[in-house]
PDB file of C-alpha atoms in Angstrom:
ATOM      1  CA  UNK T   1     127.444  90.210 167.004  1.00 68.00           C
ATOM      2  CA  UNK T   2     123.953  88.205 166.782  1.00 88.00           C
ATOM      3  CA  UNK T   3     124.224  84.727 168.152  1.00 93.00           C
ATOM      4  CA  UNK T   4     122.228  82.030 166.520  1.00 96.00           C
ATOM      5  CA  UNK T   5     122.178  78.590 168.106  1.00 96.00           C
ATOM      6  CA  UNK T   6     121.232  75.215 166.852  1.00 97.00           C
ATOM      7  CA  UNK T   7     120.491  71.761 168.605  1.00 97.00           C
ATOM      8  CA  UNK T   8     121.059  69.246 167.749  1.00 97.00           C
ATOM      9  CA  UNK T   9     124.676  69.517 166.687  1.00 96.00           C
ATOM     10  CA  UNK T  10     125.231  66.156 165.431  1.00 97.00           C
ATOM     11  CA  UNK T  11     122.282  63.189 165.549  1.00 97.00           C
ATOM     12  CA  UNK T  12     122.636  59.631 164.483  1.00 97.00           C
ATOM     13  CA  UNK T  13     119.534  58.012 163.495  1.00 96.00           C
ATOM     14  CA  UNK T  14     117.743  55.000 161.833  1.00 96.00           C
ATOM     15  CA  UNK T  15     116.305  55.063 158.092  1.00 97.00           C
ATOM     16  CA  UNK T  16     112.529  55.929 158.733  1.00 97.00           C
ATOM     17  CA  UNK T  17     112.120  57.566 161.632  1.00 97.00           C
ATOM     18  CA  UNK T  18     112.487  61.419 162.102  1.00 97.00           C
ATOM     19  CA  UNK T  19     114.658  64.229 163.498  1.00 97.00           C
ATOM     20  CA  UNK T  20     113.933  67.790 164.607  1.00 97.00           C
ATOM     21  CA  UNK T  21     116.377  70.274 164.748  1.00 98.00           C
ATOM     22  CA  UNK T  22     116.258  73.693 166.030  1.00 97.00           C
ATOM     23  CA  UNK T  23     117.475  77.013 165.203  1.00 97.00           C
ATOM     24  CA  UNK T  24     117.201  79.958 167.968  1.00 96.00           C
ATOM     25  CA  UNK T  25     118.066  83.573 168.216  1.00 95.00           C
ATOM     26  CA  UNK T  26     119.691  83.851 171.568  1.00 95.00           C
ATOM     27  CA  UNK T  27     119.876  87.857 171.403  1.00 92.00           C
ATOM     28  CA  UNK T  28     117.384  89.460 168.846  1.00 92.00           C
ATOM     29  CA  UNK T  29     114.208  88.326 167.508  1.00 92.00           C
ATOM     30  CA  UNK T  30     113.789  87.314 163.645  1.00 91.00           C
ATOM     31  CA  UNK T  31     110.982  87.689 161.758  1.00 87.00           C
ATOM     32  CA  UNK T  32     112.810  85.369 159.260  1.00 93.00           C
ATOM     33  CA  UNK T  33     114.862  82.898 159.414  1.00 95.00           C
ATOM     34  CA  UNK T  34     116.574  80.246 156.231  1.00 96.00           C
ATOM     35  CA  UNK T  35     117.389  76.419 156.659  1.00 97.00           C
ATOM     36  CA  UNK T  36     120.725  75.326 154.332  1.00 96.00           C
ATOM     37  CA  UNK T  37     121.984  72.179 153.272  1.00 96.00           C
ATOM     38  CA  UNK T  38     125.505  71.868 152.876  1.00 94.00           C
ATOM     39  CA  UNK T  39     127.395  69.192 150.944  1.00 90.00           C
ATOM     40  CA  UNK T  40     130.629  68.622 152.004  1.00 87.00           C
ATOM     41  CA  UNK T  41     133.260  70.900 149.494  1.00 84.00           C
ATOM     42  CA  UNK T  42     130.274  72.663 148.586  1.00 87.00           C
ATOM     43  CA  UNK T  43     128.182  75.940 149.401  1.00 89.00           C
ATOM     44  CA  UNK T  44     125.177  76.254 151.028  1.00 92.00           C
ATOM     45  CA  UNK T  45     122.164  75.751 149.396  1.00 93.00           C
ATOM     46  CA  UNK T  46     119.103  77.248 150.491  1.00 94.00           C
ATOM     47  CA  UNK T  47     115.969  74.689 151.209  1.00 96.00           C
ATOM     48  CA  UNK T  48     113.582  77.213 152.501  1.00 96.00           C
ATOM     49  CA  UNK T  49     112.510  80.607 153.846  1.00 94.00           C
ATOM     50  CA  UNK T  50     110.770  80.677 157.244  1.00 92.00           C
ATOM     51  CA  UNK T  51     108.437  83.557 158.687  1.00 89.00           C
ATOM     52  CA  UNK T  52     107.045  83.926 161.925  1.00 87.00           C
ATOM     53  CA  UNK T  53     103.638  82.510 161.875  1.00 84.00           C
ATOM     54  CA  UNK T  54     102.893  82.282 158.578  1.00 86.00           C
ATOM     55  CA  UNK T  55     103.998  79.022 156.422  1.00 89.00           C
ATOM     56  CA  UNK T  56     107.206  78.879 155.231  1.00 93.00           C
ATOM     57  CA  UNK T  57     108.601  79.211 151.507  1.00 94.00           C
ATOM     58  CA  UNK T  58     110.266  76.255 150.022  1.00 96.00           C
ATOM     59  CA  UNK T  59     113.020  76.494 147.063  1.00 95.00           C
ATOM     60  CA  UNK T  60     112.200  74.420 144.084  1.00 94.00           C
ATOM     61  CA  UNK T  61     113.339  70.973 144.415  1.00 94.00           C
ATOM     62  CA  UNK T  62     112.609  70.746 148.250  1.00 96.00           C
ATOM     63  CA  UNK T  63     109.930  68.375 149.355  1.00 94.00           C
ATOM     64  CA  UNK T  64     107.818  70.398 152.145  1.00 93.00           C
ATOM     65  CA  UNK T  65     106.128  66.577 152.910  1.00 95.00           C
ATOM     66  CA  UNK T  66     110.044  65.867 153.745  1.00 96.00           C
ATOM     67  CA  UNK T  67     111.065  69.131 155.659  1.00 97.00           C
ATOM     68  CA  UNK T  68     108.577  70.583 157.832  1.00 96.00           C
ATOM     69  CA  UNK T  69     109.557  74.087 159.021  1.00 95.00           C
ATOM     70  CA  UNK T  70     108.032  75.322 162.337  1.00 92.00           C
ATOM     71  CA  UNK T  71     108.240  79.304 163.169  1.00 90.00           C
ATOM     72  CA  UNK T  72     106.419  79.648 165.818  1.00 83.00           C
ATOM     73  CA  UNK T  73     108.071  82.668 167.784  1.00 90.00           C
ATOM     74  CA  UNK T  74     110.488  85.339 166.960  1.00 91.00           C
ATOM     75  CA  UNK T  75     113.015  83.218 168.439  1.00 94.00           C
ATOM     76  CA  UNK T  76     112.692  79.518 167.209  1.00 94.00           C
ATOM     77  CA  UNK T  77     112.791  77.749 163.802  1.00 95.00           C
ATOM     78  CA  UNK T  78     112.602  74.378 163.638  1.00 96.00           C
ATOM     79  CA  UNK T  79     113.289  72.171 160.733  1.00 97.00           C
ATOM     80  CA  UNK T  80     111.999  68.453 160.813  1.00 97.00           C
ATOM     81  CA  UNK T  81     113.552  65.549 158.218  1.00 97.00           C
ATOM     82  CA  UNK T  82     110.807  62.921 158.093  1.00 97.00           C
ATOM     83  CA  UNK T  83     110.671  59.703 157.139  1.00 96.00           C
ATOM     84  CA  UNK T  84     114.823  59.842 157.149  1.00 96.00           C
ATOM     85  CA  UNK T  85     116.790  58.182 154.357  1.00 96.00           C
ATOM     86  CA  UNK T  86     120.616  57.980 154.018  1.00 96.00           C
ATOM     87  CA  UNK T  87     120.253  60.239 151.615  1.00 95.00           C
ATOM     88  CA  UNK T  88     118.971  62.875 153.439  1.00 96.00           C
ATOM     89  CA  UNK T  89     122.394  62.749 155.969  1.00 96.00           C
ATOM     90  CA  UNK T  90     123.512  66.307 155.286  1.00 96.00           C
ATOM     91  CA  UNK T  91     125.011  69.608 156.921  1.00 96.00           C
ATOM     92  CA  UNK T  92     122.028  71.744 157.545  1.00 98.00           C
ATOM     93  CA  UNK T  93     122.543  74.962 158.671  1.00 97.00           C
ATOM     94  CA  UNK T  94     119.993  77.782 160.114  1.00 97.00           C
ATOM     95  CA  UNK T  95     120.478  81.505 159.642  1.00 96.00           C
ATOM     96  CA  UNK T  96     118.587  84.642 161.442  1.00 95.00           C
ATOM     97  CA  UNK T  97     118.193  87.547 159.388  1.00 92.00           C
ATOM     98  CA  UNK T  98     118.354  90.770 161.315  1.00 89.00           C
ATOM     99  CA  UNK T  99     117.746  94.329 159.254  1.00 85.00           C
ATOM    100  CA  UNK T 100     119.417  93.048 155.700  1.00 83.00           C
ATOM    101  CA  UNK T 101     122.197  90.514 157.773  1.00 88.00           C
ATOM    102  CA  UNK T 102     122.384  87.135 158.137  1.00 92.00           C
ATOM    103  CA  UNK T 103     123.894  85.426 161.419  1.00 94.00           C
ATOM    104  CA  UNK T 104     124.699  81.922 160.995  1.00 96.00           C
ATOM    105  CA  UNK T 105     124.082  78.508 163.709  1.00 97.00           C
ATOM    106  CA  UNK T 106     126.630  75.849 163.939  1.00 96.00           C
ATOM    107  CA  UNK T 107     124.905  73.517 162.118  1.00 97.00           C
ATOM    108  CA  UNK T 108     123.534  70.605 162.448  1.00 97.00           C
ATOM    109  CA  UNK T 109     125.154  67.144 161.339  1.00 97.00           C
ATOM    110  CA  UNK T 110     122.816  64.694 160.400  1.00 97.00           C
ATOM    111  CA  UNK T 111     123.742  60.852 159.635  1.00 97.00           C
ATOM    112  CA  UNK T 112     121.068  58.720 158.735  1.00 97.00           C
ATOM    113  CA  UNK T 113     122.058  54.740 158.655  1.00 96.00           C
TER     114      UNK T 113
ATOM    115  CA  UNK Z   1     126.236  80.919 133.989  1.00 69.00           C
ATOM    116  CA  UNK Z   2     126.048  81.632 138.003  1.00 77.00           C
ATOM    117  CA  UNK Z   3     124.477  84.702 139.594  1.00 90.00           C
ATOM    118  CA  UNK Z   4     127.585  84.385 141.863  1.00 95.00           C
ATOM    119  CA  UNK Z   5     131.285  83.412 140.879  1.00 95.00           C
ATOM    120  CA  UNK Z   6     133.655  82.610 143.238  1.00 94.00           C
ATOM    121  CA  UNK Z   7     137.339  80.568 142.817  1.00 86.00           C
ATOM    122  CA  UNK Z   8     137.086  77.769 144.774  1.00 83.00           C
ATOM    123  CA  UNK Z   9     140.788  77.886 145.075  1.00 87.00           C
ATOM    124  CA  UNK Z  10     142.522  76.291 147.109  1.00 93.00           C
ATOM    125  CA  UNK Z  11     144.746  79.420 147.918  1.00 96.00           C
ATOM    126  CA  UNK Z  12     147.875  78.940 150.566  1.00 97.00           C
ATOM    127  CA  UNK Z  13     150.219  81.745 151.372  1.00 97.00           C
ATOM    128  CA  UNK Z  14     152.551  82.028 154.132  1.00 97.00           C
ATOM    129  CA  UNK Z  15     151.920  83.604 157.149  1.00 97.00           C
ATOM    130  CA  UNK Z  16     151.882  87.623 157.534  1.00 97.00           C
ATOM    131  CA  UNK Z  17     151.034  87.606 153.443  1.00 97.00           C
ATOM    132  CA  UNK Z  18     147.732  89.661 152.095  1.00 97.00           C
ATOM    133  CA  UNK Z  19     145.193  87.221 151.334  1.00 97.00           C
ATOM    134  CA  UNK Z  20     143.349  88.425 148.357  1.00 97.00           C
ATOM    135  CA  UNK Z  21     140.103  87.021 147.367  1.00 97.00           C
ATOM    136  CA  UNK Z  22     136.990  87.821 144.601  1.00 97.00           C
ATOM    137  CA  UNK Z  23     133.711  87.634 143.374  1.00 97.00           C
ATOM    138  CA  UNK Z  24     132.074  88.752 140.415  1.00 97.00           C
ATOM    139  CA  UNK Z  25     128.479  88.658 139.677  1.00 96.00           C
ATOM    140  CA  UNK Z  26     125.753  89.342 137.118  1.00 95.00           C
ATOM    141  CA  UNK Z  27     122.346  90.372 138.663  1.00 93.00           C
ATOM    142  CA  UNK Z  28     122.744  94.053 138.780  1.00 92.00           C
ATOM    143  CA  UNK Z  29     119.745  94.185 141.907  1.00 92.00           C
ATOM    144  CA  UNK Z  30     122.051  92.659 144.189  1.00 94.00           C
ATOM    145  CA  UNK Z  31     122.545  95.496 146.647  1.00 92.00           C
ATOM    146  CA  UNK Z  32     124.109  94.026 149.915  1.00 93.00           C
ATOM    147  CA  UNK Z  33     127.491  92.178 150.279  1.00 95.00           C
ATOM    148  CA  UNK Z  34     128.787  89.664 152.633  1.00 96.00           C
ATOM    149  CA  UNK Z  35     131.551  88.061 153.473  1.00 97.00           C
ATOM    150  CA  UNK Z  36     131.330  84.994 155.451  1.00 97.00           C
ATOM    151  CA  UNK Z  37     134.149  82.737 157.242  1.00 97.00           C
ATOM    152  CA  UNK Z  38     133.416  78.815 157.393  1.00 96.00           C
ATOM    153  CA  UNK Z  39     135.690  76.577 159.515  1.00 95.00           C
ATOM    154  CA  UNK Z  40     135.160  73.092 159.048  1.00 91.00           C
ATOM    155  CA  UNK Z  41     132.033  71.560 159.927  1.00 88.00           C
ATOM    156  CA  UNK Z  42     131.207  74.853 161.669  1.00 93.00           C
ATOM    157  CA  UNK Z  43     128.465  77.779 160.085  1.00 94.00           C
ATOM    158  CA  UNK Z  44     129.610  80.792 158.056  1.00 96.00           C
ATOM    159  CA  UNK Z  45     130.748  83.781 160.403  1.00 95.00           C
ATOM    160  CA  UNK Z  46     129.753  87.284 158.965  1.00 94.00           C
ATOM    161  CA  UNK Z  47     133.500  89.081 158.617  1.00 95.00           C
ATOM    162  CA  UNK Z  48     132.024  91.959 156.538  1.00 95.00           C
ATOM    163  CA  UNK Z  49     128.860  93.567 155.715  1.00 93.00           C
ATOM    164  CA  UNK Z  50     128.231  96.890 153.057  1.00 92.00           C
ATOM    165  CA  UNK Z  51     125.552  97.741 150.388  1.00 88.00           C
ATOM    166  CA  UNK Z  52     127.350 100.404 148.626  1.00 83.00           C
ATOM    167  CA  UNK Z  53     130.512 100.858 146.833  1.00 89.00           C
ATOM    168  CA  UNK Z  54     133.648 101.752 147.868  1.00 91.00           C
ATOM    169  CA  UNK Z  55     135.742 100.541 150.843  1.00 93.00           C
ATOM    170  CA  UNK Z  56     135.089  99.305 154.205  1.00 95.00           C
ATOM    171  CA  UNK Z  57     137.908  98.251 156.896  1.00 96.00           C
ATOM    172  CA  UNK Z  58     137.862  96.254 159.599  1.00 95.00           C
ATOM    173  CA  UNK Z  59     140.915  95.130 161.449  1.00 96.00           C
ATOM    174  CA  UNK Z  60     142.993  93.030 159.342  1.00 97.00           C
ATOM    175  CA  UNK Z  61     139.564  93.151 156.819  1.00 97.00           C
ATOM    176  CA  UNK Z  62     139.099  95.260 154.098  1.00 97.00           C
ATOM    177  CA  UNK Z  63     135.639  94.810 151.797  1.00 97.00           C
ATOM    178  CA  UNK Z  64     135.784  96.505 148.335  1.00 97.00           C
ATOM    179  CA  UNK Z  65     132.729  97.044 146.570  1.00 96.00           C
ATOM    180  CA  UNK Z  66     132.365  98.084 142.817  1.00 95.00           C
ATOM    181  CA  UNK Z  67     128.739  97.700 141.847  1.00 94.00           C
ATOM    182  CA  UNK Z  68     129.535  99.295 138.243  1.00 94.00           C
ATOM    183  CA  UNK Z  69     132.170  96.232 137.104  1.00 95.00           C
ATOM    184  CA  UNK Z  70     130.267  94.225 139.374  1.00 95.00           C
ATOM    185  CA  UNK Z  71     132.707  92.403 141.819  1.00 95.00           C
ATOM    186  CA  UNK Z  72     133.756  92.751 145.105  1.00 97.00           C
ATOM    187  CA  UNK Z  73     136.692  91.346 146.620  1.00 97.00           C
ATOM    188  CA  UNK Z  74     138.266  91.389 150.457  1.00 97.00           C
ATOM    189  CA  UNK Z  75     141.692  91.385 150.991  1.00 97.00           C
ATOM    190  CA  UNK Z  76     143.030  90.271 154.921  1.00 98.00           C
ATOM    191  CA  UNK Z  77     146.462  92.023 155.786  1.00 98.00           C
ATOM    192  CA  UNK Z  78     149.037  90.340 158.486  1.00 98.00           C
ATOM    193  CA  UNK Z  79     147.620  86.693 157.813  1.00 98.00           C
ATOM    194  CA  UNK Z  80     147.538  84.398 160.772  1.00 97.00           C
ATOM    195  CA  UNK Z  81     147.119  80.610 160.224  1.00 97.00           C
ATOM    196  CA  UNK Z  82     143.953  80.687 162.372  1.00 96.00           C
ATOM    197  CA  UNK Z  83     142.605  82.573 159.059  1.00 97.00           C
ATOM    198  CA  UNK Z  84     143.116  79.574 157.543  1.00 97.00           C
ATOM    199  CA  UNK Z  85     139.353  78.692 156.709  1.00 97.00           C
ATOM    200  CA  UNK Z  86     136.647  78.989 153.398  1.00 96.00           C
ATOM    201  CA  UNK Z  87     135.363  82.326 152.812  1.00 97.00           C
ATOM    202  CA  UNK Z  88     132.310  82.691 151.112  1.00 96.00           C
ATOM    203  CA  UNK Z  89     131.017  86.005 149.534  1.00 97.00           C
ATOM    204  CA  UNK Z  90     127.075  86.444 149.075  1.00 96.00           C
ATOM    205  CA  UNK Z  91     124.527  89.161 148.117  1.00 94.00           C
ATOM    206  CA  UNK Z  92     121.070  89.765 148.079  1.00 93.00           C
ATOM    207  CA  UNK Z  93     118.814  91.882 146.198  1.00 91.00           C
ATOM    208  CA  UNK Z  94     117.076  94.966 147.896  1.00 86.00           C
ATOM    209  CA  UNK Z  95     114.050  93.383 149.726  1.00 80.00           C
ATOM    210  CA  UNK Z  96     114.624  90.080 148.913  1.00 82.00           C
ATOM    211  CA  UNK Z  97     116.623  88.683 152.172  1.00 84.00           C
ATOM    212  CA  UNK Z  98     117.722  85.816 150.319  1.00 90.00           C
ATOM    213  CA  UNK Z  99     121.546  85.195 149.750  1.00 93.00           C
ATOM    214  CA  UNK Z 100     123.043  84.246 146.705  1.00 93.00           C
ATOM    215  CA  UNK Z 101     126.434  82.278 147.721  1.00 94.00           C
ATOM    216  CA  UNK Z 102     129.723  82.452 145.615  1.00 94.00           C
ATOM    217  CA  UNK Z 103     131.628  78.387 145.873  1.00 92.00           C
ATOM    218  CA  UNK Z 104     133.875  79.646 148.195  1.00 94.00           C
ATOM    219  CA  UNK Z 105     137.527  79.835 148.325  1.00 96.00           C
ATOM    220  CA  UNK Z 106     139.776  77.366 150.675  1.00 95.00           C
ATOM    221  CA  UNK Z 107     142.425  79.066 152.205  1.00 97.00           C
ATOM    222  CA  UNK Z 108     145.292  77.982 154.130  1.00 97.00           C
ATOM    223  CA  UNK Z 109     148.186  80.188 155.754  1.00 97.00           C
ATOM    224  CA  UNK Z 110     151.355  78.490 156.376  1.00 97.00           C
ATOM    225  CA  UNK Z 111     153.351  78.979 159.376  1.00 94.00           C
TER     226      UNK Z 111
END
């Protein structure tokens, strides 16, 4: 099947300073790809919807000051958390859409102190 | 009410057992349905993929669609404790590549 890959897996980092994370397709190009955030004992929820060279489309609720999505080739996403806050330390996970299926990264584990 | 209902479970059956799991949903547009296998702190793994009804098999999988009740379900035969994981159904609409996600339902096979 499609292999998606993500790095970081897991990052540490201060309150206030920022973390990019990126999402590639190792074997097929995506014209779209999503960024999750997953709770723990919870489902994903879907932050945004990101298209290849064109700006990406945020779900209601999600601050696009806070999460700046990057798609700048058919192969990489990335999804930066500014201005970290505790709150913010999360599960995010990228997908890769390719035809009408979705392949999953590994996720990302982000811990903000 | 959600566009997606899933039970959460927890479900545990012992080992070689069919593991029988459900969704039901309400927006009749949804046209494609997916299964998806989450180990801990790991991404969902697509297990199944169909957009009509009927049956599709796989292995040890087996995806049932009825779009006219409105619920799938996917059964796995000769469970293995490495199946042991939360499976997550979701759907999306015909051009619209967003997924709708059931809860998902914790599963555990016991030795």
């Amino acid at each position: 099947g499609a292999v998606v890959s993500q790095h970081p897996s897991r990052v540490i980092c201060k309150s206030g300073t920022s973390v990019k994370i990126e999402c590639r397709s190792l074997d097929f190009q995506a014209t779209t790809m999503f960024w999750y955030r997953q709770f723990p004992k919870q489902s994903l929820m879907l932050m945004a919807t990101s298209n290849e060279g064109s700006k990406a489309t945020y779900e209601q609720g999600v601050e696009k000051d806070k999460f700046l999505i990057n798609h700048a080739s058919l192969t990489l996403s990335t999804l930066t958390v500014t201005s970290a806050h505790p709150e913010d330390s999360s599960f995010y996970i990228c997908s890769a859409r390719q035809y009408n299926e979705q392949f999953f990264g590994p996720g990302t584990r982000l811990t903000v102190l | 009410q959600k566009e997606v209902e899933q039970d959460p479970g927890p479900l545990s059956v012992p080992e070689g057992a069919i593991v029988s799991l459900n969704c039901t949903y309400s927006n009749s547009a949804f046209q494609y349905f997916m299964w998806y296998r989450q180990y801990s702190r790991k991404g969902p793994e697509l297990l199944m993929y169909t957009y009509s009804s009927g049956n599709k098999e796989d292995g040890r999988f087996t995806a049932q669609v009825d779009k006219s009740s409105k619920y799938i379900s996917l059964f796995i035969r000769d469970s293995q404790p490495s199946d042991s994981a939360t499976y997550l159904c979701a759907m999306s609409a015909a051009n619209d590549y967003k997924l709708s996600f059931g809860a998902g339902t914790t599963v555990t096979v016991r030795a």
